[in-house]
CSV table of C-alpha atoms in Angstrom, one decimal:
chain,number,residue,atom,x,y,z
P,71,UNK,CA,71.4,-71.6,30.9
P,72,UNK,CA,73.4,-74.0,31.8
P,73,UNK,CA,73.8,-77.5,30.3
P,74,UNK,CA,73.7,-80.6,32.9
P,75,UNK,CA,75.3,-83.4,31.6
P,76,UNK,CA,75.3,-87.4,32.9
P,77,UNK,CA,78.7,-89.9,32.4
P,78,UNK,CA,77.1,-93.5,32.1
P,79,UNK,CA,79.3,-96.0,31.7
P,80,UNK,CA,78.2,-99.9,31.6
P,81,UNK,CA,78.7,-102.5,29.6
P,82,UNK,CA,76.8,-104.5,26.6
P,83,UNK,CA,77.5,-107.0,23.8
P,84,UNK,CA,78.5,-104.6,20.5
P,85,UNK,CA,78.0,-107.4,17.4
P,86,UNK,CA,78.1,-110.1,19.8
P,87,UNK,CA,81.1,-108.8,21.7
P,88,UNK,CA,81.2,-108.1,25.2
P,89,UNK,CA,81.9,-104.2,25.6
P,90,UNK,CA,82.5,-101.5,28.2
P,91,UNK,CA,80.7,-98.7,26.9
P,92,UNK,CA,80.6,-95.0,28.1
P,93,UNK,CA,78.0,-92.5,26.8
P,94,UNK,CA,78.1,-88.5,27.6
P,95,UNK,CA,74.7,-87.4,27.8
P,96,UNK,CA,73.8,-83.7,27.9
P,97,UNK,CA,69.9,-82.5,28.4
P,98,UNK,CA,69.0,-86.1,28.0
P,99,UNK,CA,70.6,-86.8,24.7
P,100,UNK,CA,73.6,-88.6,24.3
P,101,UNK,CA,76.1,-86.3,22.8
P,102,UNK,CA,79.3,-89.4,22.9
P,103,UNK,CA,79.7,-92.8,22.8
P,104,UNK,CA,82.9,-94.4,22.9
P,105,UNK,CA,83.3,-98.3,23.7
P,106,UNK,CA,86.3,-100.6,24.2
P,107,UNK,CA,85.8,-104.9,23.6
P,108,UNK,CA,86.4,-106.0,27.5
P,109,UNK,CA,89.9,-107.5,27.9
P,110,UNK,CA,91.4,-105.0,25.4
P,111,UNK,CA,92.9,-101.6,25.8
P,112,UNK,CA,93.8,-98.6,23.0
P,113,UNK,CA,97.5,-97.8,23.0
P,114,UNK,CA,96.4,-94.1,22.0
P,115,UNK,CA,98.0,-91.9,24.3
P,116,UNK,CA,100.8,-94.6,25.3
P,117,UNK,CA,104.6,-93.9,24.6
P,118,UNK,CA,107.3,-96.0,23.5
P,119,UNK,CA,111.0,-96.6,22.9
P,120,UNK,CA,110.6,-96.3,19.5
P,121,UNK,CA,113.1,-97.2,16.7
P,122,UNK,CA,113.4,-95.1,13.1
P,123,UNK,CA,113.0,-97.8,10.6
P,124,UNK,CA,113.5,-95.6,7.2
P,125,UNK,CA,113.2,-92.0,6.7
P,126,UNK,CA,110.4,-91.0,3.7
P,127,UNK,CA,112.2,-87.6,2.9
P,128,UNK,CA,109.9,-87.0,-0.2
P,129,UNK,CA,106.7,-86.9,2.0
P,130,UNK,CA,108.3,-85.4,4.9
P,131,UNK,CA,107.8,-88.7,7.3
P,132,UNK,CA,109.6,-91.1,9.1
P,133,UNK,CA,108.7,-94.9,9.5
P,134,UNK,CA,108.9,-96.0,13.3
P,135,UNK,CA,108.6,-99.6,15.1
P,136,UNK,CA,107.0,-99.4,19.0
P,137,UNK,CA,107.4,-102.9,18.8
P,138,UNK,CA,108.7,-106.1,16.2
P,139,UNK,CA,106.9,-105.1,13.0
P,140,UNK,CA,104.8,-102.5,14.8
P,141,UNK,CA,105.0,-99.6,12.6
P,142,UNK,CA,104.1,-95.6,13.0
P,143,UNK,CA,104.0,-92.8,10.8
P,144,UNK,CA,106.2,-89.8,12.2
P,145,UNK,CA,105.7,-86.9,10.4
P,146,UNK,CA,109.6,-85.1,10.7
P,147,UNK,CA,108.8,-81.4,11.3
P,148,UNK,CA,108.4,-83.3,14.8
P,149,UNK,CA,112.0,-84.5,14.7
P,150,UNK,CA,114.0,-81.1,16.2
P,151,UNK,CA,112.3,-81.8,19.6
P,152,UNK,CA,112.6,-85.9,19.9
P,153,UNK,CA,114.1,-87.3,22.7
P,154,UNK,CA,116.9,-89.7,21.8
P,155,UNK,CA,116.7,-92.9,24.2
P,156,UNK,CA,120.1,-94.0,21.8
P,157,UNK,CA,123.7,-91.9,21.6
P,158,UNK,CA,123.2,-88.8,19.3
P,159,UNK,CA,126.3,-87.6,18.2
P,160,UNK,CA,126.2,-84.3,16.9
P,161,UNK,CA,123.5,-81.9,15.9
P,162,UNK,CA,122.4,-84.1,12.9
P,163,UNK,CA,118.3,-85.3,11.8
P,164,UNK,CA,116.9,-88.5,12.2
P,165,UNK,CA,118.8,-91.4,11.0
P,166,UNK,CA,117.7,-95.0,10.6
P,167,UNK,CA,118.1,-97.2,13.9
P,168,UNK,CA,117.8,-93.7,16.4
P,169,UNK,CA,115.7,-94.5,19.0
P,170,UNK,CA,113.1,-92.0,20.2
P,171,UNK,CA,110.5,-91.4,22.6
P,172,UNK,CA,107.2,-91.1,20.7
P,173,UNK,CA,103.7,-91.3,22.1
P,174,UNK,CA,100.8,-92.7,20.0
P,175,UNK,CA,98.3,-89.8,18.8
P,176,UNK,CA,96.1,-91.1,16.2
P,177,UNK,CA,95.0,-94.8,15.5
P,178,UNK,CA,95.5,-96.9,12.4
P,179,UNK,CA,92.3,-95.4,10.2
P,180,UNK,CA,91.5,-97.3,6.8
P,181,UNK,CA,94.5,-99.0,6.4
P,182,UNK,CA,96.9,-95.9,7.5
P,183,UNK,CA,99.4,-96.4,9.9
P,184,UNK,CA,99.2,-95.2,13.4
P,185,UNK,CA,100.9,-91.8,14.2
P,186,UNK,CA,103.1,-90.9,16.5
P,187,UNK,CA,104.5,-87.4,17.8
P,188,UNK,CA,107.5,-86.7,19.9
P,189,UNK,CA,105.8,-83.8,21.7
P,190,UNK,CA,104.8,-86.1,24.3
P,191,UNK,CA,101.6,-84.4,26.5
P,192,UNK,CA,100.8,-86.0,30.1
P,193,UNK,CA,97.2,-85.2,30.9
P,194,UNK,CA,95.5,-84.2,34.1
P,195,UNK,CA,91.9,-82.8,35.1
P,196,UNK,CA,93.5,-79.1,34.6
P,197,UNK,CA,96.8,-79.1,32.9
P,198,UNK,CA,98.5,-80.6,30.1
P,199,UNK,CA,102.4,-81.1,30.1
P,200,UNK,CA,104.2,-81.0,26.8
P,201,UNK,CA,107.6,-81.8,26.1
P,202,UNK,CA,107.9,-80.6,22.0
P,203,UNK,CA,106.7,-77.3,23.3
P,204,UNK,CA,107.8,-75.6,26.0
P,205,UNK,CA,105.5,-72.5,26.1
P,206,UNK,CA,102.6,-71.3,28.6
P,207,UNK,CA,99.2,-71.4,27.0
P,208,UNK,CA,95.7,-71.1,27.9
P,209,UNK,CA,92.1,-72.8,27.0
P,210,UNK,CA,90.4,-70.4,24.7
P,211,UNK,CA,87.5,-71.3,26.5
P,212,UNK,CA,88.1,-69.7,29.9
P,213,UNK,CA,87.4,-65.8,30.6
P,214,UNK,CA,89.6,-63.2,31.1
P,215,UNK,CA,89.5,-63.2,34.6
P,216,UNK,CA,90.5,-66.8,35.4
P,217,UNK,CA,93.7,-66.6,32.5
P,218,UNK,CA,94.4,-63.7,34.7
P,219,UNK,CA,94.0,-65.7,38.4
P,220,UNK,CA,95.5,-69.0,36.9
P,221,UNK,CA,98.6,-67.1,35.0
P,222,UNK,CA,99.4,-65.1,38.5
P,223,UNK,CA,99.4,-68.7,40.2
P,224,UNK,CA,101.7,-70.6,37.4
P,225,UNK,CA,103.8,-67.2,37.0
P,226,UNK,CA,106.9,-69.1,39.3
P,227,UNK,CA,106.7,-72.6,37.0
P,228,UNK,CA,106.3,-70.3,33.9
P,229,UNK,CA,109.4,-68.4,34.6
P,230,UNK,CA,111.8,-70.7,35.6
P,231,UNK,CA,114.8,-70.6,33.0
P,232,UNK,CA,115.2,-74.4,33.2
P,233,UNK,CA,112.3,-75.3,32.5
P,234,UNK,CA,112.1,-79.0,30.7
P,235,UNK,CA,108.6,-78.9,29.4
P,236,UNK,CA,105.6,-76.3,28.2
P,237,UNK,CA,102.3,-75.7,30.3
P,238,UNK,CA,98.7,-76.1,29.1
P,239,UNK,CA,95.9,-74.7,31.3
P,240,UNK,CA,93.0,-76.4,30.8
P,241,UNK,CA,89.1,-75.6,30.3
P,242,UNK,CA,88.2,-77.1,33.7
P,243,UNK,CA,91.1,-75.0,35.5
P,244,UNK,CA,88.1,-72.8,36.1
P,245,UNK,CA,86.8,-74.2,38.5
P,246,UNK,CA,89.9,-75.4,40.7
P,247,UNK,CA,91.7,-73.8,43.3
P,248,UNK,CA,95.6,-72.8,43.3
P,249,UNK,CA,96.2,-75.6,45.9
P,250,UNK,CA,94.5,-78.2,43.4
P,251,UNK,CA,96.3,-76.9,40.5
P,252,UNK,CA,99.8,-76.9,41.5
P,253,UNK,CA,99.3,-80.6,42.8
P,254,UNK,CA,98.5,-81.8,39.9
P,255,UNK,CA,101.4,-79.9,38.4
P,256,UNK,CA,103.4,-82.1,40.9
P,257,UNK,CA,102.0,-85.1,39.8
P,258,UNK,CA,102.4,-84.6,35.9
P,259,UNK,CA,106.1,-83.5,36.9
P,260,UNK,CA,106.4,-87.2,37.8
P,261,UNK,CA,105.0,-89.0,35.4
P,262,UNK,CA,106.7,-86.8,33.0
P,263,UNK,CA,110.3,-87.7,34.9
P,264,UNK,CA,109.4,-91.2,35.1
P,265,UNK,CA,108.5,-91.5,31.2
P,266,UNK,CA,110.3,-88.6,29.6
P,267,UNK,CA,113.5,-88.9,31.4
P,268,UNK,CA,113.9,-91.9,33.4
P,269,UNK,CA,112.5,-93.5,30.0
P,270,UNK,CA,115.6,-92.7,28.2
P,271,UNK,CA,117.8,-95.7,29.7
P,272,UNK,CA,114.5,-98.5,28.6
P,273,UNK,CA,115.4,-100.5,26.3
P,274,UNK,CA,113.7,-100.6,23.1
P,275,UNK,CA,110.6,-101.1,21.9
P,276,UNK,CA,109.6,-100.4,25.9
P,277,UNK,CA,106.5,-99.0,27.1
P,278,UNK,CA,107.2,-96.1,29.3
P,279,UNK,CA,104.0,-94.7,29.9
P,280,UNK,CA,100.7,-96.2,29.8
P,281,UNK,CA,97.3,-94.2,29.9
P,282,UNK,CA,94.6,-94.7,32.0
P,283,UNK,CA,91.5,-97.2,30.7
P,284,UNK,CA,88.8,-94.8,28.5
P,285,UNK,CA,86.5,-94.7,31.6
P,286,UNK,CA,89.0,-93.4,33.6
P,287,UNK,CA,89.9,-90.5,31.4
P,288,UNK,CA,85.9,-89.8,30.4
P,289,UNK,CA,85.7,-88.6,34.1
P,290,UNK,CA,89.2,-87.2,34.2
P,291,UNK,CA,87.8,-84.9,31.1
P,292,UNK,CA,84.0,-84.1,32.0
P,293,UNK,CA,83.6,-80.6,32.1
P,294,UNK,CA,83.2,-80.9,36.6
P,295,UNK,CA,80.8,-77.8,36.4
P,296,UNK,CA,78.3,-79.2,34.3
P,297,UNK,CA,78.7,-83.2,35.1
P,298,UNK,CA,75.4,-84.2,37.6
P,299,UNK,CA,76.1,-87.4,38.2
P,300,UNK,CA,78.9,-90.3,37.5
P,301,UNK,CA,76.7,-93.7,36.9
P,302,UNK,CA,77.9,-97.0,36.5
P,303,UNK,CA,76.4,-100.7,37.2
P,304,UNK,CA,80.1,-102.4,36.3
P,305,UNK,CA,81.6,-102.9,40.8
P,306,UNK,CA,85.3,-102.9,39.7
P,307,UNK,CA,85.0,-100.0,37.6
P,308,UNK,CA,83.0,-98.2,39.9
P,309,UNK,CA,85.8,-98.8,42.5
P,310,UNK,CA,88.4,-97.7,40.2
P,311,UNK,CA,86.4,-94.0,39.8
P,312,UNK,CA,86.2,-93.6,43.0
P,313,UNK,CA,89.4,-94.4,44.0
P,314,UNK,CA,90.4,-91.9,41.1
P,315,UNK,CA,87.8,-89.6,42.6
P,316,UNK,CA,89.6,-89.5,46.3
P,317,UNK,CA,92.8,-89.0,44.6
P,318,UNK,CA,92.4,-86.5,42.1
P,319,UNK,CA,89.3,-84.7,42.8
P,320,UNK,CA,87.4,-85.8,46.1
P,321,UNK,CA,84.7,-82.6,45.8
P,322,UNK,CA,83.5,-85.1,43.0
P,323,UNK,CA,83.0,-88.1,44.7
P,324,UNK,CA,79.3,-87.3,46.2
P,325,UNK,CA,78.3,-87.3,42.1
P,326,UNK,CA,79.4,-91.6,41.7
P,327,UNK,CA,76.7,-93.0,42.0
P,328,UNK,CA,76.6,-97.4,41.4
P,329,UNK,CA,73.0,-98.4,39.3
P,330,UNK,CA,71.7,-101.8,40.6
P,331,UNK,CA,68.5,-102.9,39.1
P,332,UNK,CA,68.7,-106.5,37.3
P,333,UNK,CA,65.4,-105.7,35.5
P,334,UNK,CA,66.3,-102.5,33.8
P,335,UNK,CA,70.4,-102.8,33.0
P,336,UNK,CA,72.0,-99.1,32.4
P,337,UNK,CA,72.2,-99.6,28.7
P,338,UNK,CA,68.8,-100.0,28.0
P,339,UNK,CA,67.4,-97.4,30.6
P,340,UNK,CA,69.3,-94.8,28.2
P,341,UNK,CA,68.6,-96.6,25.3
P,342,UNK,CA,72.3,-96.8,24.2
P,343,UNK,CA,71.4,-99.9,21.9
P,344,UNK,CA,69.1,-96.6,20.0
P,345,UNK,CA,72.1,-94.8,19.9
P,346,UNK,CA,74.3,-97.1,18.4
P,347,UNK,CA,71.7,-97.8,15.8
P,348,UNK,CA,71.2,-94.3,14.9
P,349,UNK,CA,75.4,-94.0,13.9
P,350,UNK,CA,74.8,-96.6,11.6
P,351,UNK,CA,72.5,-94.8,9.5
P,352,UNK,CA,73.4,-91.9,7.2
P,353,UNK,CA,69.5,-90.2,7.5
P,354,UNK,CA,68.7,-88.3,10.7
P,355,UNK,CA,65.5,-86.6,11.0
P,356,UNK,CA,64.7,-83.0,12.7
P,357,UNK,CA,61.7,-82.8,15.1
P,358,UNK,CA,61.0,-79.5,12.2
P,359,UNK,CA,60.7,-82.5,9.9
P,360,UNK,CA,64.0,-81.8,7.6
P,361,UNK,CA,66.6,-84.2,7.9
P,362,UNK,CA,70.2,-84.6,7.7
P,363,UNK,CA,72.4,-86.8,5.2
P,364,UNK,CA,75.4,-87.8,6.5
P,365,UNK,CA,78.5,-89.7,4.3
P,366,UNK,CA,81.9,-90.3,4.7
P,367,UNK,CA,84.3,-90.2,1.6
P,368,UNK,CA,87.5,-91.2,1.0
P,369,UNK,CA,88.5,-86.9,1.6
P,370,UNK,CA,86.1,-85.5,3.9
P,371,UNK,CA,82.4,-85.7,5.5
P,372,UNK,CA,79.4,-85.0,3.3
P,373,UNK,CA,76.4,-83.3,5.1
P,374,UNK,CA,73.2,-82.7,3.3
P,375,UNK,CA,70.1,-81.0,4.7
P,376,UNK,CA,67.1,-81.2,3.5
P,377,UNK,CA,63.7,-79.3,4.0
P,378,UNK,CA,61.8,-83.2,3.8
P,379,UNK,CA,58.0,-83.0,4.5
P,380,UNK,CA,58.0,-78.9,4.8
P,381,UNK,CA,55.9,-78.7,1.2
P,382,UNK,CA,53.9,-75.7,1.9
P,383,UNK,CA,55.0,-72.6,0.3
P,384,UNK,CA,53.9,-70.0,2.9
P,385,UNK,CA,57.1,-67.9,4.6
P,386,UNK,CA,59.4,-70.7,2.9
P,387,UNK,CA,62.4,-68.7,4.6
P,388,UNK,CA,61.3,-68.5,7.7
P,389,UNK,CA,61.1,-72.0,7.3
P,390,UNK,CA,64.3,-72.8,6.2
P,391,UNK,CA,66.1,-70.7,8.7
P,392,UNK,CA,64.2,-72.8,11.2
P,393,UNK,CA,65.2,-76.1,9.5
P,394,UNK,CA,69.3,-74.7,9.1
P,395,UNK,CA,69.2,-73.7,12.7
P,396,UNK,CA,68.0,-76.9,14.4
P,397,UNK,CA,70.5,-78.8,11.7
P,398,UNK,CA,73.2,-77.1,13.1
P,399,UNK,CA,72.8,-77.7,16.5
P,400,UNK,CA,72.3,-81.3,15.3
P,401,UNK,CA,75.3,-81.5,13.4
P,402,UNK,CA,77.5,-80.6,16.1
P,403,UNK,CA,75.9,-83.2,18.0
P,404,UNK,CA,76.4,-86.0,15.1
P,405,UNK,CA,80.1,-85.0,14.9
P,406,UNK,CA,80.7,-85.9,18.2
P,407,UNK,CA,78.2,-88.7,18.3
P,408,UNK,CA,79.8,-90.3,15.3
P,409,UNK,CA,83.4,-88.7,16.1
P,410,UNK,CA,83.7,-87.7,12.6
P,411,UNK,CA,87.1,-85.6,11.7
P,412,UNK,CA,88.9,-84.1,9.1
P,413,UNK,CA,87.3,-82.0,6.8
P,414,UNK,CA,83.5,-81.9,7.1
P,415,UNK,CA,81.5,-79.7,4.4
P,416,UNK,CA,77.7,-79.0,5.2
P,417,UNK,CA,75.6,-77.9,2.5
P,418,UNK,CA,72.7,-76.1,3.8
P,419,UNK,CA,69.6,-75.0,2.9
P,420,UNK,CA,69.6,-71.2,0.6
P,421,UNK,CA,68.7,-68.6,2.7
P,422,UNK,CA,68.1,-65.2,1.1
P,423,UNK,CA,68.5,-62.9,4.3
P,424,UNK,CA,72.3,-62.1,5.2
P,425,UNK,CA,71.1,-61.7,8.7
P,426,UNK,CA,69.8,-65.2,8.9
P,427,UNK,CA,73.0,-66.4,7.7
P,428,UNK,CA,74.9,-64.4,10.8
P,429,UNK,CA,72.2,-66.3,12.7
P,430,UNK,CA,73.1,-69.9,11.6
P,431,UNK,CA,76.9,-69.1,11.6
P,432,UNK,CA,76.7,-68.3,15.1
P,433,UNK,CA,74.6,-70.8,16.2
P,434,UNK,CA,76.9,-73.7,14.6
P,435,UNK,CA,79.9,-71.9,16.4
P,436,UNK,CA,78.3,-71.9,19.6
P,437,UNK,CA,77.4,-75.5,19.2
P,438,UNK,CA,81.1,-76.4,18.1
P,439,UNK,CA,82.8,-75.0,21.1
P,440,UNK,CA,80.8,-77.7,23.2
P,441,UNK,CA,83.0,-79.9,21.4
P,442,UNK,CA,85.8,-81.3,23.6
P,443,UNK,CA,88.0,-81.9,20.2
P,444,UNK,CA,89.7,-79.1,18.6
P,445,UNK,CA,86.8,-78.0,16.0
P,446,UNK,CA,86.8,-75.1,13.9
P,447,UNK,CA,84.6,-73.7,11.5
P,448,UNK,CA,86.3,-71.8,8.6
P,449,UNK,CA,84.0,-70.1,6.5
P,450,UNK,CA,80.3,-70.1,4.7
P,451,UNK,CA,80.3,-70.2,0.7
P,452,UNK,CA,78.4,-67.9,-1.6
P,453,UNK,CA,75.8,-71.3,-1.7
P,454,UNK,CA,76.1,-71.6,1.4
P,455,UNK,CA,78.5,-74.7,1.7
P,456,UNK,CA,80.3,-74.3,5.1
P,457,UNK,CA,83.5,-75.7,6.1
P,458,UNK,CA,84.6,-76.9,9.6
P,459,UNK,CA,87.7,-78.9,10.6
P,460,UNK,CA,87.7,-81.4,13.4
P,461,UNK,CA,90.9,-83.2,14.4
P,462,UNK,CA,92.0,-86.7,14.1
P,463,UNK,CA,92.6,-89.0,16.7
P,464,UNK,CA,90.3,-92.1,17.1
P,465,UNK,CA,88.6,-93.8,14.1
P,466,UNK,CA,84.7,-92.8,13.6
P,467,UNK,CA,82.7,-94.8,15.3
P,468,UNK,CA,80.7,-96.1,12.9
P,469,UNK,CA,84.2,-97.9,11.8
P,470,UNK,CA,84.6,-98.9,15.0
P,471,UNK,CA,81.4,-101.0,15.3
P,472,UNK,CA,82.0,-102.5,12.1
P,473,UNK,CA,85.2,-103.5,13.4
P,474,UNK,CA,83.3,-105.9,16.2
P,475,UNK,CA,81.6,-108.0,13.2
């Protein structure tokens, strides 16, 4: 059945700070929250004329400045496909005082430097352009039929022997037509000539490309076949969607829809200030009345279930299947709630039936594909400790509110 999900964004004071907040809420739960202090703006995504400060050749890195004493982590297996906005001469590595295009891809994290990449990506509703590599690829997520539609409409760009970048289709390519896929190709083309090439004569430490506020890219990325409604009670950002709308996907304008009510602001009629509690906490309780334990370490995320007020002893596994099945679906929730990453290990209940382990295996994969970030789960122990790996590329949130103290 499928899922229908609500964008709300709005703002409120976060530790006394004024905030634009937007919440993804799926089936009336809020599955994301991601906030910005009003008046500032993440440079994740943004690229730079960057400039190699030192090379690290013992950890395989590369130190770069975006701007005076700025400075990125570049990891150098990156290095063959930079683009050089200084004279290379010769087919020699990365040298102190190059400059390079590099776009930001993780923030600074508990005291680690920000990194950067020189596989620059411009993103739109249904493609991704990639400079680092130049291949055709396809969202694991879409059937076989529309890889086969899309791939017979991108078969011209994907051919062309001199071609300057790689093509991405995206998940919500699904639900576009040809004619709406190859003009967003035409616009990524430009931003990508404006940044990628046009870039290479800034000088340095320049800004090339800027992304688009959070909010902006929240809608960009909402999966368009589940998303009801776009609310929002903020005028000039409600302006900017729907000018975004009538430029980029006008079939979605009709779902904006601007929340008045001075008695009931947006953040309290979805209980957002809940929310943000709730990620501040490490318990969570099931409605089956286990719970979860959730803590961060210094090398990965600790998840603990427990059975909690389940004390009778009458079909105890039937119980605990119960107990690991909700917790998964919960878990996948929390991961994206919190946006936890790295390497997550969840230690769930025993089970003695094999078959209800296939069950809860399934069920947490099926939960995990909901996940917009890359998220896989590797494997179930003998004690059945599971492993799953989430990428990095904005702190956890939890950090993040701390941060406005």
């Amino acid at each position: 059945m499928k899922k229908l999900s609500k964008l709300i964004i709005t703002q409120m004071n976060i530790r006394q700070i004024p905030c634009y907040v937007c919440a993804y809420e799926e089936d009336g739960k809020v599955m994301e929250l991601r906030f910005e202090p009003v008046g500032e703006k993440s440079s994740l995504g943004n690229i730079y004329v960057g400039q190699i400060e030192n090379i690290a050749a013992n950890i395989g890195a590369a130190f770069v400045q975006i701007s005076a004493g700025e400075k990125c982590y570049l990891q150098l297996s990156d290095a063959p496909n930079a683009i050089y906005a200084s004279v290379k001469k010769g087919d020699r590595p990365l040298k102190a005082g190059d400059e390079i295009l590099v776009q930001i891809s993780r923030e600074a994290m508990k005291g680690k430097l920000p990194a950067v990449t020189t596989n620059l990506n411009f993103t739109g509703k249904y493609l991704v352009l990639t400079t680092g590599d130049k291949k055709f690829g396809l969202s694991s997520k879409l059937s076989n039929d529309d890889r086969s539609r899309i791939s017979k409409w991108m078969e011209a760009e994907v051919n062309r022997p001199d071609k300057e970048f790689g093509i991405i289709v995206r998940t919500n390519a699904a639900d576009a037509s040809k004619e709406e896929i190859l003009k967003e190709l035409e616009y990524l083309k430009g931003l990508y000539h404006k940044a990628a090439v046009d870039g290479r004569s800034r000088t340095c430490f320049s800004c090339v490309y800027r992304t688009e506020p959070f909010y902006i890219s929240a809608v960009r990325d909402a999966n368009s076949r589940n998303l009801e409604e776009i609310i929002t009670d903020i005028p000039e950002i409600s302006r900017q969607i729907s000018d975004y709308l009538n430029s980029n996907s006008p079939e979605e304008k009709e779902k904006l829809r601007f929340y008045d009510d001075k008695l009931l602001p947006l953040y309290k009629l979805y209980r957002l200030e809940t929310v943000l509690e709730e990620i501040q906490h490490e318990k969570v309780w099931l409605n089956s009345g286990g719970f979860l334990v959730i803590q961060q370490t210094e090398a990965f995320v600790s998840i603990d279930i427990n059975s909690g007020k389940f004390t009778g002893k009458k079909k105890m596994q039937e119980t605990y299947r119960k107990i690991n099945l909700e917790a998964a679906k919960e878990i996948a929730r929390q991961l994206r709630l919190r946006n936890l990453s790295g390497i997550i290990l969840i230690d769930f209940i025993n089970m003695e039936e094999k078959e209800s382990e296939v069950q809860l295996l399934k069920t947490l994969d099926d939960a995990l594909r909901r996940d917009p970030i890359r998220t896989t789960l590797v494997d179930m122990t003998k004690l059945s400790l599971v492993e799953i790996t989430r990428m990095k590329k904005e702190r956890p949130l939890h950090e993040s509110v701390g941060k406005q103290s």
